[in-house]
Coordinates of C-alpha atoms and ligand atoms in Angstrom, one line a residue:
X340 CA 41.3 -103.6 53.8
X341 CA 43.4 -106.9 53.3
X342 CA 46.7 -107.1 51.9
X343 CA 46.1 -107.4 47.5
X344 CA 50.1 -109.0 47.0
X345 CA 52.9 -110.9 48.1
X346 CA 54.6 -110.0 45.2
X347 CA 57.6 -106.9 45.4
X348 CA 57.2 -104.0 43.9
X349 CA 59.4 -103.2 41.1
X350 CA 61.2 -100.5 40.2
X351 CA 62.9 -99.7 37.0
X352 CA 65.9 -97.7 37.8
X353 CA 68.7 -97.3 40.1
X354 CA 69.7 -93.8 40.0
X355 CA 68.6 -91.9 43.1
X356 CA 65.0 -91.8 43.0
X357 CA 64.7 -95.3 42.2
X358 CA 66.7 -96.2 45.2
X359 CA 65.1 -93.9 47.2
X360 CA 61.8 -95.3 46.2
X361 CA 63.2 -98.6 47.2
X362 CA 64.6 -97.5 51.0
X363 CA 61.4 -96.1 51.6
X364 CA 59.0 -98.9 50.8
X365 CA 61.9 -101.3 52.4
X366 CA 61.7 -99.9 55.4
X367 CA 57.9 -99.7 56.3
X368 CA 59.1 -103.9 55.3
X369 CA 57.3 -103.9 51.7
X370 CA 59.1 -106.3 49.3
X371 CA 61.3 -104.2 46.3
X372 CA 62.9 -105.2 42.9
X373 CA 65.1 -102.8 41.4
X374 CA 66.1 -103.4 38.1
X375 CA 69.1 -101.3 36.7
X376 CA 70.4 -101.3 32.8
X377 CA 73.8 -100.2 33.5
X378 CA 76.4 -103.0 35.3
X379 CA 76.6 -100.6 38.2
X380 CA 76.0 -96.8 39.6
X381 CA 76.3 -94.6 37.4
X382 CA 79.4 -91.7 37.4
X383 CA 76.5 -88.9 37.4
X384 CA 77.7 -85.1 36.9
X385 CA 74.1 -83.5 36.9
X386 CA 72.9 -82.6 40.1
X387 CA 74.9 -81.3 43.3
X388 CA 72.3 -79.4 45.2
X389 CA 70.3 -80.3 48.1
X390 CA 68.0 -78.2 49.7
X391 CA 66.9 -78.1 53.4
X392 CA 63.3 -80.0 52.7
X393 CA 65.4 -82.3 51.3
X394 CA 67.8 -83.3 53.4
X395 CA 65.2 -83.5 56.4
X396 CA 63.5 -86.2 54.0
X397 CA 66.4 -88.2 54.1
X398 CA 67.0 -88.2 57.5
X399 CA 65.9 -92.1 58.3
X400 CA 68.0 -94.4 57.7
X401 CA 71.3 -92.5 58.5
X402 CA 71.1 -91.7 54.3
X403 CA 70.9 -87.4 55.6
X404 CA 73.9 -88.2 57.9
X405 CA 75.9 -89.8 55.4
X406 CA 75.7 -87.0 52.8
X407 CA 76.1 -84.5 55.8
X408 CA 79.6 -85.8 56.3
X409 CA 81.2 -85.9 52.8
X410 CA 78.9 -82.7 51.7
X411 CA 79.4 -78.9 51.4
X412 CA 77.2 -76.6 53.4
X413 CA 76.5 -73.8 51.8
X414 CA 75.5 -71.1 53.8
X415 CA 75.5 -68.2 51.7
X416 CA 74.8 -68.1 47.9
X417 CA 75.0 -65.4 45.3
X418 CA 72.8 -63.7 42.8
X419 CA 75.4 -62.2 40.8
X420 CA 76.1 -60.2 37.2
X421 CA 79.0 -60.1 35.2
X422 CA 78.7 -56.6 34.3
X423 CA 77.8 -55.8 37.6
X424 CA 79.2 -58.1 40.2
X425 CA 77.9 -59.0 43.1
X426 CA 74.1 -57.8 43.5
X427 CA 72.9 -59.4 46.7
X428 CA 74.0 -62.4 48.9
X429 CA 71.4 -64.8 50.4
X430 CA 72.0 -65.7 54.0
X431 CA 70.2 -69.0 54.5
X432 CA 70.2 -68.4 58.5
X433 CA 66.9 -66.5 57.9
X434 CA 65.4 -70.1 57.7
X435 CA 66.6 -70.8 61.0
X436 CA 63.3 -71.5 62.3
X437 CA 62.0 -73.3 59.8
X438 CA 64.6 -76.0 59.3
X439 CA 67.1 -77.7 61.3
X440 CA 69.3 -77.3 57.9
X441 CA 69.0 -73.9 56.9
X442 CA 71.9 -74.0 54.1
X443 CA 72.1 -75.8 50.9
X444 CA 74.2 -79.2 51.0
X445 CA 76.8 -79.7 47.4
X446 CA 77.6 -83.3 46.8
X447 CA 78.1 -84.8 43.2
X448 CA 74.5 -86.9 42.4
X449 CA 76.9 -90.1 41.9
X450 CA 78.1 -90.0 45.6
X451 CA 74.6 -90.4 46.7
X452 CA 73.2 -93.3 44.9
X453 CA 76.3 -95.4 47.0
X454 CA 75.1 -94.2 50.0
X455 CA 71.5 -95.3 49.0
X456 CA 72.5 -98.8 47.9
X457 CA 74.5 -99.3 51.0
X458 CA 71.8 -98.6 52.9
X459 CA 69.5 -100.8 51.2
X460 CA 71.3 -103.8 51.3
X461 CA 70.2 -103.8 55.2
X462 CA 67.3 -105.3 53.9
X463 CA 66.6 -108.7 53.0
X464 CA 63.6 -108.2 51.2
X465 CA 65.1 -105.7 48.4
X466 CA 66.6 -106.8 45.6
X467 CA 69.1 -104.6 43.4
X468 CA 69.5 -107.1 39.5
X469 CA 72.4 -104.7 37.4
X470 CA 72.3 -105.3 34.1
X471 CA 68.9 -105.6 33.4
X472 CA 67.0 -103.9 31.1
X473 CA 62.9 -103.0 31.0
X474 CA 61.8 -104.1 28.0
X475 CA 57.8 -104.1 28.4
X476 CA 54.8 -104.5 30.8
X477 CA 51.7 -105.8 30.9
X478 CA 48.8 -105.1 33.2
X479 CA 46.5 -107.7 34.6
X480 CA 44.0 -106.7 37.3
X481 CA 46.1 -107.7 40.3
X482 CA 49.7 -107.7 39.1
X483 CA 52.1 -106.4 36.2
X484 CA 54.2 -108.5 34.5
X485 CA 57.6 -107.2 33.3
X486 CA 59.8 -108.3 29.8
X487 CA 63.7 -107.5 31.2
X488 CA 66.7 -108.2 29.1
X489 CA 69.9 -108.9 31.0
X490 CA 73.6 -110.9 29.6
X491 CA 72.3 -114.0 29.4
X492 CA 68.8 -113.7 28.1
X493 CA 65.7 -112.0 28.5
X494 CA 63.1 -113.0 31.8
X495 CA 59.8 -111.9 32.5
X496 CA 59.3 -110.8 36.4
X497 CA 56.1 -110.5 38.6
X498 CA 55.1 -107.3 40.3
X499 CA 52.4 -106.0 42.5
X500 CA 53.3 -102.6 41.5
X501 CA 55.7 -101.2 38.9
X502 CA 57.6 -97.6 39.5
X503 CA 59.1 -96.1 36.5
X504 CA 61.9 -94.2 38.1
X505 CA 64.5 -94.8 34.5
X506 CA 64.8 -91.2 33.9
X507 CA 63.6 -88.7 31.1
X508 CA 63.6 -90.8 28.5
X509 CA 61.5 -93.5 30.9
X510 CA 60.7 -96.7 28.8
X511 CA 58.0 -97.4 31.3
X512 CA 56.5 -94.0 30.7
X513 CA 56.5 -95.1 27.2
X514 CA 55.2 -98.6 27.7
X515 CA 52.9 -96.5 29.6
X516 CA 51.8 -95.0 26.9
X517 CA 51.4 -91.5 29.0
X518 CA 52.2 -88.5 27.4
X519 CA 55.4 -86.1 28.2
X520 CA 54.0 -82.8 27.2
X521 CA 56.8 -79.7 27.2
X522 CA 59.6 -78.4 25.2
X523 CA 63.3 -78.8 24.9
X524 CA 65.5 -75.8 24.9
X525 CA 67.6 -75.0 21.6
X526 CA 70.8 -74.7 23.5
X527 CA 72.3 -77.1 25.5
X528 CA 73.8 -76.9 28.5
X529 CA 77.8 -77.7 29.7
X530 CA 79.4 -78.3 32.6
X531 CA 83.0 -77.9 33.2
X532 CA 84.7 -78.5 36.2
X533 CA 88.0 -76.9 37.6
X534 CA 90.4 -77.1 40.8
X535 CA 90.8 -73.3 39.9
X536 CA 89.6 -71.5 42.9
X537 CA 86.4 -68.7 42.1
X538 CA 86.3 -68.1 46.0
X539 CA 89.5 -65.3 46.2
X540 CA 87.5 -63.7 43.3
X541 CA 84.5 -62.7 45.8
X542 CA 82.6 -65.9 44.8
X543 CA 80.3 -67.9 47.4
X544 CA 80.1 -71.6 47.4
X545 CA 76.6 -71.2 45.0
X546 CA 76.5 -68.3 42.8
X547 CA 74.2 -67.9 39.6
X548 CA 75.9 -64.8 37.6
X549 CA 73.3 -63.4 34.7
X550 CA 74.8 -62.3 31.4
X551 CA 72.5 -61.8 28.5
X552 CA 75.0 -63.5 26.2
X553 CA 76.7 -66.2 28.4
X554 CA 75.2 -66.6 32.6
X555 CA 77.0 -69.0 34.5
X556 CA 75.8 -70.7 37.7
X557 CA 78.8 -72.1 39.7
X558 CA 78.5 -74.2 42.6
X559 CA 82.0 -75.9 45.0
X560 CA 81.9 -80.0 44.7
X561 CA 83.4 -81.6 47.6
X562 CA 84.7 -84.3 44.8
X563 CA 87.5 -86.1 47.1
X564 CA 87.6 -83.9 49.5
X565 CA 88.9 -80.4 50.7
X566 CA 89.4 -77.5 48.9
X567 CA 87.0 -79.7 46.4
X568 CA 86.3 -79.0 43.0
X569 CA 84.6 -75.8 41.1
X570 CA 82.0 -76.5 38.8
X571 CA 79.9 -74.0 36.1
X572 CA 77.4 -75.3 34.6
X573 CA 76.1 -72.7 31.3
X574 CA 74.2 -72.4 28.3
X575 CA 75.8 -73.6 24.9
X576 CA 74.9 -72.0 21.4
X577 CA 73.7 -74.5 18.2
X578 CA 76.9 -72.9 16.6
X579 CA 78.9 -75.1 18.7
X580 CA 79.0 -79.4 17.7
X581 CA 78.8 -81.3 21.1
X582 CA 83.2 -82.4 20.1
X583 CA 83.9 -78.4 20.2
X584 CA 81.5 -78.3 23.7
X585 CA 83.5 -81.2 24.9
X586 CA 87.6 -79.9 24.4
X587 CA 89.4 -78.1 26.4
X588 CA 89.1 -74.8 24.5
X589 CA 85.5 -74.2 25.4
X590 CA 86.2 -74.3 28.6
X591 CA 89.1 -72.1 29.2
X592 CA 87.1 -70.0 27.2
X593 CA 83.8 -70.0 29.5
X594 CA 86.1 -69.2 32.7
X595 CA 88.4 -66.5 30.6
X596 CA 84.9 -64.7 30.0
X597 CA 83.8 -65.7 33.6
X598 CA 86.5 -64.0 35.3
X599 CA 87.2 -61.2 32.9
X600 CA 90.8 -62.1 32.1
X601 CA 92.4 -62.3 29.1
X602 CA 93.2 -65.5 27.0
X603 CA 95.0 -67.8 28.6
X604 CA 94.8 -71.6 28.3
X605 CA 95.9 -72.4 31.9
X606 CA 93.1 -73.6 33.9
X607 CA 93.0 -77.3 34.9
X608 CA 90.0 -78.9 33.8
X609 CA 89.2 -82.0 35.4
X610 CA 85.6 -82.9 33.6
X611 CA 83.7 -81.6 30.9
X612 CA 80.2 -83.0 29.8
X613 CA 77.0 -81.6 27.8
X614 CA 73.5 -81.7 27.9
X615 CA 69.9 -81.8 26.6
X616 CA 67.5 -79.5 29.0
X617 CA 63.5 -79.9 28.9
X618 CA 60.9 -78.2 30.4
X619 CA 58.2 -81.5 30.4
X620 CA 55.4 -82.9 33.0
X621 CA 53.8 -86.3 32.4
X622 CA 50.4 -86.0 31.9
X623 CA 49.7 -88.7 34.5
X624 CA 51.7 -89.9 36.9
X625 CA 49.8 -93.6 37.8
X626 CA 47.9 -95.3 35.4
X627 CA 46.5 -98.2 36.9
X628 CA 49.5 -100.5 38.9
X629 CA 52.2 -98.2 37.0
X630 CA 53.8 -95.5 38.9
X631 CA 56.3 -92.7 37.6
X632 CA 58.4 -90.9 40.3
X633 CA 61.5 -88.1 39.3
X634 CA 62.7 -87.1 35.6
X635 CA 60.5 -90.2 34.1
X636 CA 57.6 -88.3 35.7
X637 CA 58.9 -84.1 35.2
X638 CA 62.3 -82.5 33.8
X639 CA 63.3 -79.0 34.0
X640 CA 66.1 -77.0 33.4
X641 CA 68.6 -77.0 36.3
X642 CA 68.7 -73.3 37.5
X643 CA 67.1 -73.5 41.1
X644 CA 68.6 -77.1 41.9
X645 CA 64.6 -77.9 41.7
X646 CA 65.4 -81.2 39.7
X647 CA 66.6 -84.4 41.8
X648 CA 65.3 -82.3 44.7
X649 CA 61.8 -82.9 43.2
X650 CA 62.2 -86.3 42.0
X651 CA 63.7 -87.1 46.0
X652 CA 60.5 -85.5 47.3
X653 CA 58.5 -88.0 44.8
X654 CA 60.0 -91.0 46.1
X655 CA 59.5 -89.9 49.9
X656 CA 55.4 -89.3 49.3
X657 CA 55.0 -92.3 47.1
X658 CA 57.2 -94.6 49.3
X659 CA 54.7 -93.6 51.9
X660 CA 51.3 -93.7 50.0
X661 CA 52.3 -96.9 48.3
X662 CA 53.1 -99.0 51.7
X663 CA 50.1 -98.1 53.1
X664 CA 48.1 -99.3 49.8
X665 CA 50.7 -102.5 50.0
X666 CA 50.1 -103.3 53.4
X667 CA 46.0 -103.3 52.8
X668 CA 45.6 -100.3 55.1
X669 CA 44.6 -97.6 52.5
X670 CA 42.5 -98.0 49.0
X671 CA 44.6 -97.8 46.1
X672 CA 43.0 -94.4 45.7
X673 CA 45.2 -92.9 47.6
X674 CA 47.9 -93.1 44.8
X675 CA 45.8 -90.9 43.2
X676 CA 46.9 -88.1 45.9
X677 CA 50.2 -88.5 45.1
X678 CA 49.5 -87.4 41.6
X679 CA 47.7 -84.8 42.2
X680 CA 50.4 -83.5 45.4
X681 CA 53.7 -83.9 43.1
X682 CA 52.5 -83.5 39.8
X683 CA 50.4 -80.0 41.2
X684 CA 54.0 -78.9 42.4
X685 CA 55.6 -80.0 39.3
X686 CA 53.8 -77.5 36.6
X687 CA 53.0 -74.5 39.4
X688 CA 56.4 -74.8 41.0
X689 CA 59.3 -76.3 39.3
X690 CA 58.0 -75.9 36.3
X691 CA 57.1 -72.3 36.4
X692 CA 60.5 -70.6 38.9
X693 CA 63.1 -72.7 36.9
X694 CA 61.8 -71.1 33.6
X695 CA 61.9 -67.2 35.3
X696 CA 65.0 -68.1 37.1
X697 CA 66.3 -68.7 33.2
X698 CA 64.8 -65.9 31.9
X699 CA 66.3 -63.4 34.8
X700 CA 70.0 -65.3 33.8
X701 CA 69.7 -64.4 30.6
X702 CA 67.8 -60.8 30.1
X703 CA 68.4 -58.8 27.3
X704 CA 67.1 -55.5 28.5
X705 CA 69.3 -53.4 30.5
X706 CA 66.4 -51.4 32.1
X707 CA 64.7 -54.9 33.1
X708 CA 68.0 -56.6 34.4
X709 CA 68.8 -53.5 36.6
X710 CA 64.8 -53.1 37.2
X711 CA 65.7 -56.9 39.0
X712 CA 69.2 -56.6 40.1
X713 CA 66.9 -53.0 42.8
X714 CA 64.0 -55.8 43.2
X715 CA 66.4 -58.1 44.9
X716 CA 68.0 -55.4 46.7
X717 CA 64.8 -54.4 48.3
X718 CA 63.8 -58.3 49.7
X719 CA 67.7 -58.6 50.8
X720 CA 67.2 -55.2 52.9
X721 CA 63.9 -56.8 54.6
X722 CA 64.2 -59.9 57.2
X723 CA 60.6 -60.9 55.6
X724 CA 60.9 -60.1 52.2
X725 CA 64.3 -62.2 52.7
X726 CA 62.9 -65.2 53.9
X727 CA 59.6 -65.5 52.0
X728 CA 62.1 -65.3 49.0
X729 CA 64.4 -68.4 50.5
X730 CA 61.3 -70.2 51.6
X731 CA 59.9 -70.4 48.3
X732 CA 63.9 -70.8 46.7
X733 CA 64.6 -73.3 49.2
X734 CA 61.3 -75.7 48.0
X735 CA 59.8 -75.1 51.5
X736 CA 57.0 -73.5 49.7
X737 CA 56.2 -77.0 47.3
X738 CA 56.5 -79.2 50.2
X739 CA 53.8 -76.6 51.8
X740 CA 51.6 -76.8 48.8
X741 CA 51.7 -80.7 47.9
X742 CA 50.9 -81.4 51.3
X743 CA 47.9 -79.1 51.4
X744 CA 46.5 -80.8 48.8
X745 CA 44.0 -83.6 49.9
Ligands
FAD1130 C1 73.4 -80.0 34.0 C2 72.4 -80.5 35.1 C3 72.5 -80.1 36.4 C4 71.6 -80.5 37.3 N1 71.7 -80.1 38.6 C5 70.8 -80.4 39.5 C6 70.9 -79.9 40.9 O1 71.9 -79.3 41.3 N2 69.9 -80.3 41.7 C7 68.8 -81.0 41.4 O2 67.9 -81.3 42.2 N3 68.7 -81.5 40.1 C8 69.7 -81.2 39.2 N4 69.6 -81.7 37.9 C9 68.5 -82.7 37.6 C10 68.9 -84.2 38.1 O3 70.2 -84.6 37.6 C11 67.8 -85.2 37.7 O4 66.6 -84.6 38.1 C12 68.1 -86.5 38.4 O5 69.2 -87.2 37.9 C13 66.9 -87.4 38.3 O6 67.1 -88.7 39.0 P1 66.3 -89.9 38.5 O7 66.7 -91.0 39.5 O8 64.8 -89.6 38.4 O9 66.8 -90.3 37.1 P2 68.2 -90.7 36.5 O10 69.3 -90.1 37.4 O11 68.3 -90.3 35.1 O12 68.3 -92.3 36.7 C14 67.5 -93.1 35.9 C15 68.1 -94.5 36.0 O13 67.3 -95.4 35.2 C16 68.1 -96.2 34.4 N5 67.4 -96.7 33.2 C17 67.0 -96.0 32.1 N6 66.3 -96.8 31.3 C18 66.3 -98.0 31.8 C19 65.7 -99.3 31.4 N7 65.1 -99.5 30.2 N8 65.9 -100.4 32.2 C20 66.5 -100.2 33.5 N9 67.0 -99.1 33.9 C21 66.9 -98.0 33.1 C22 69.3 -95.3 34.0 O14 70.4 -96.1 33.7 C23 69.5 -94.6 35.3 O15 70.4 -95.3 36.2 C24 70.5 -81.3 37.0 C25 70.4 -81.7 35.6 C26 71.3 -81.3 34.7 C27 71.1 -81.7 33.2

C-alpha cells in the first residue's frame, strides 16, 4: 500500500481531544492542521477526572508526566448519602496489578489543553490557526476541502483527512450530515466551586452523595495549587432561570443543604457556571475522509468522569489507525475498526453506567436506595467483588472491550 496524501490532516477543534488527536498523528510524523474558533484555549470548568487507562494513554510525550505533577491523586473516593453518610469507600489500591496508576488524577480540563499545545509545538509539521472557524466541507475522492472563516476573511484549506473533534454541538458532524441520536435531560446541571474545605467533614478527594431531591458529586481541584479548590457539580430544577443558577445564593444554598447546616451566606465562592447534559451517540463515526473523535462523536452526563476520558481514549485509537492508513501501510478500512471499537464502547459503556450511576444519585425509593447503599456493602467486603466493580468504574473494562473488537 503507497502513501494516498501529502496533504495534513485537519482537525477542527482545539480542546483536548483535538489536540490529542494532533500529538498522536504528529508523532508517528503525519502532517496536522488544527483549526480552533476561539483566539485561544479555552478556560474549561467541565471535566476534572482522569482515570488510570487514561493517564497510561498519555504517557508519550511527557503529556502523563505533566498532569502528574500539577494533579491530585485521588486514592480513595466515596459513594456517599446525605441521609445516611458515608456508605462505602473505594480503595483504588485493589487495582494495583492492573495499572501502574491505580488512583484517579483531578486537574481542571483547561490545565490540560496547555500542556497538549506545548507539547505539540515540538513538531514542525503541526500547525495550531486560532481564530478560525469551520464553516463547510466538501468531499472529493482523494481529499476534503474545508470553508474556514477567520478576522480577516474566509479561506478554503486542503485536507487528506478531516477530524471533527469541535464538540457536541460539532459543525462538522453537521456538515456531515450524521445523525446525533439521544436525549437531553430536563434539568441542567451546576457547578460551584469553593475554597471551603469538605475534607474535616469526613469527605474524600471524590465523593458522589445520592439524595432523591438534590445528589451532589464533589471532587478537590488542584486550581493553583495546595489546599486547592472544592468543587460540586449537581442537578438544577427548570424552576430555576440560568441568572438565579448563576448568583451567589444558589450556591450557598447547595452547600448549606450539602453539609446540613443552617443558612448562612458565608462560603467563598470562587466560580459558578451551568450546563446542558445529553445522553447522545453519533450514528457513524467516519463517513468517507470525515472522522468524529470525543463529544462531536458521544455526550453523556458527567457522573462516572466517563466523558473526556472517552473522548481521550478516541483520539489515542484513531491517532493510531489513521497514521497507519496515512502512511500507506493499512487500507482505509481499518478506520472502520475504530468505529466499531469506540462507538461499541460508547452506547454499551458510557452510555449505559453514566445513566444507572444517575439513576442510583437520585432514587426515590427508600427500600431501593438502602437495597443499593447493602449491595455496595457486600462488593466493598470482597477483594474480588471490589475490584471487578473499580475495573469496570475505572474504564479498564471499555478499553478491554474496544480492543477485543476486531
Ligand atoms: C459539568 C460537567 C462535568 C464534566 N466532568 C467530566 C469529568 O470529570 N471527566 C470527564 O472525562 N469528562 C467530564 N465532562 C465531559 C467533558 O467536559 C467533555 O467530554 C470534553 O470537554 C470533550 O472534549 P472535546 O475536546 O471533545 O470537546 P470540547 O472540549 O467541547 O472542545 C471542542 C472545541 O472545538 C471548538 N469548536 C467548536 N466549533 C468549532 C468550529 N466551528 N470551528 C472551529 N472550532 C470549533 C470549540 O471552541 C472547542 O475548543 C464533564 C462535562 C460536564 C458538562
Amino acid at each position: 500500500m503507497s502513501q494516498t496524501s501529502t496533504l495534513p490532516v485537519l482537525i477542527v477543534g482545539a480542546g483536548p481531544v483535538g489536540l490529542l488527536c494532533a500529538l498522536e498523528l504528529a508523532r508517528r510524523g503525519v502532517p496536522v492542521l488544527v483549526i480552533e474558533a476561539e483566539p485561544g484555549t479555552t478556560l474549561d470548568l467541565r471535566a476534572g477526572t482522569f482515570h488510570p487507562p487514561t493517564i497510561e494513554m498519555l504517557q508519550p510525550d511527557g503529556v502523563a508526566d505533566a498532569m502528574l505533577e500539577v494533579g491530585i491523586q485521588v486514592e480513595r473516593w466515596q459513594s456517599r448519602d446525605r441521609e445516611h453518610g458515608l456508605i462505602v469507600e473505594w480503595d483504588l489500591s485493589a487495582l494495583q496489578n492492573d495499572t501502574p496508576y491505580p488512583f484517579r488524577l483531578h486537574l481542571e480540563q483547561h490545565r490540560l489543553t496547555p500542556i497538549l499545545l506545548e507539547k505539540l509545538a515540538a513538531y514542525p509539521h503541526a500547525e495550531v490557526r486560532f481564530s478560525h472557524e469551520f464553516i463547510g466541507l466538501t468531499q472529493h475522492p482523494d481529499e476534503v476541502t474545508v470553508q474556514a472563516r477567520h478576522p480577516q476573511g474566509d479561506t478554503m484549506l486542503r485536507a487528506s483527512w478531516v477530524i471533527g473533534a469541535d464538540g457536541g454541538k460539532s459543525p462538522v458532524r453537521k456538515a456531515a450530515q450524521i445523525e446525533f441520536d439521544g436525549y437531553t435531560w430536563p434539568e441542567r446541571y451546576s457547578v460551584v466551586s469553593t475554597t471551603f474545605d469538605f475534607e474535616p467533614l469526613g469527605y474524600a478527594d471524590n465523593a458522589y452523595v445520592s439524595d432523591p431531591e438534590q445528589w451532589i458529586a464533589f471532587f478537590r481541584m488542584p486550581d493553583k495549587g495546595p489546599p486547592g479548590l472544592w468543587r460540586m457539580t449537581l442537578p438544577v430544577g427548570q424552576e430555576l432561570s440560568d441568572d438565579e443558577v448563576l448568583a451567589a445564593p444558589f450556591a450557598q444554598r447547595a452547600i448549606n443543604r450539602a453539609i446540613g447546616a443552617p443558612d448562612t451566606d458565608h462560603y467563598p465562592i470562587v466560580h459558578q457556571s451551568v450546563y446542558r447534559v445529553h445522553q447522545r451517540v453519533a450514528n457513524q463515526f467516519r463517513v468517507g475522509r470525515v472522522l468524529l473523535a470525543g463529544d462531536s462523536a458521544h455526550v453523556n452526563n458527567p457522573l462516572g468522569g466517563f466523558g473526556l476520558n472517552s473522548g481521550i481514549h478516541d483520539a489515542v485509537n484513531l491517532g493510531d489507525k489513521l497514521a497507519r492508513v496515512f502512511q500507506g501501510d493499512a487500507n482505509a478500512d481499518l478506520l472502520d475498526l475504530y468505529e466499531r471499537q469506540r462507538r461499541t464502547v460508547a452506547m454499551e459503556y458510557v452510555q449505559n453506567i453514566s445513566i444507572k450511576n444517575k439513576e442510583n444519585l437520585e432514587e426515590k425509593d427508600l427500600t431501593k436506595r438502602l437495597a443499593r447503599f447493602d449491595e455496595l456493602r457486600t462488593v466493598a467486603q470482597d477483594p474480588e467483588k471490589t475490584r471487578a466493580y473499580l475495573l469496570m468504574s475505572s474504564m479498564i473494562n471499555s478499553i478491554k472491550r474496544a480492543n477485543a473488537i476486531t
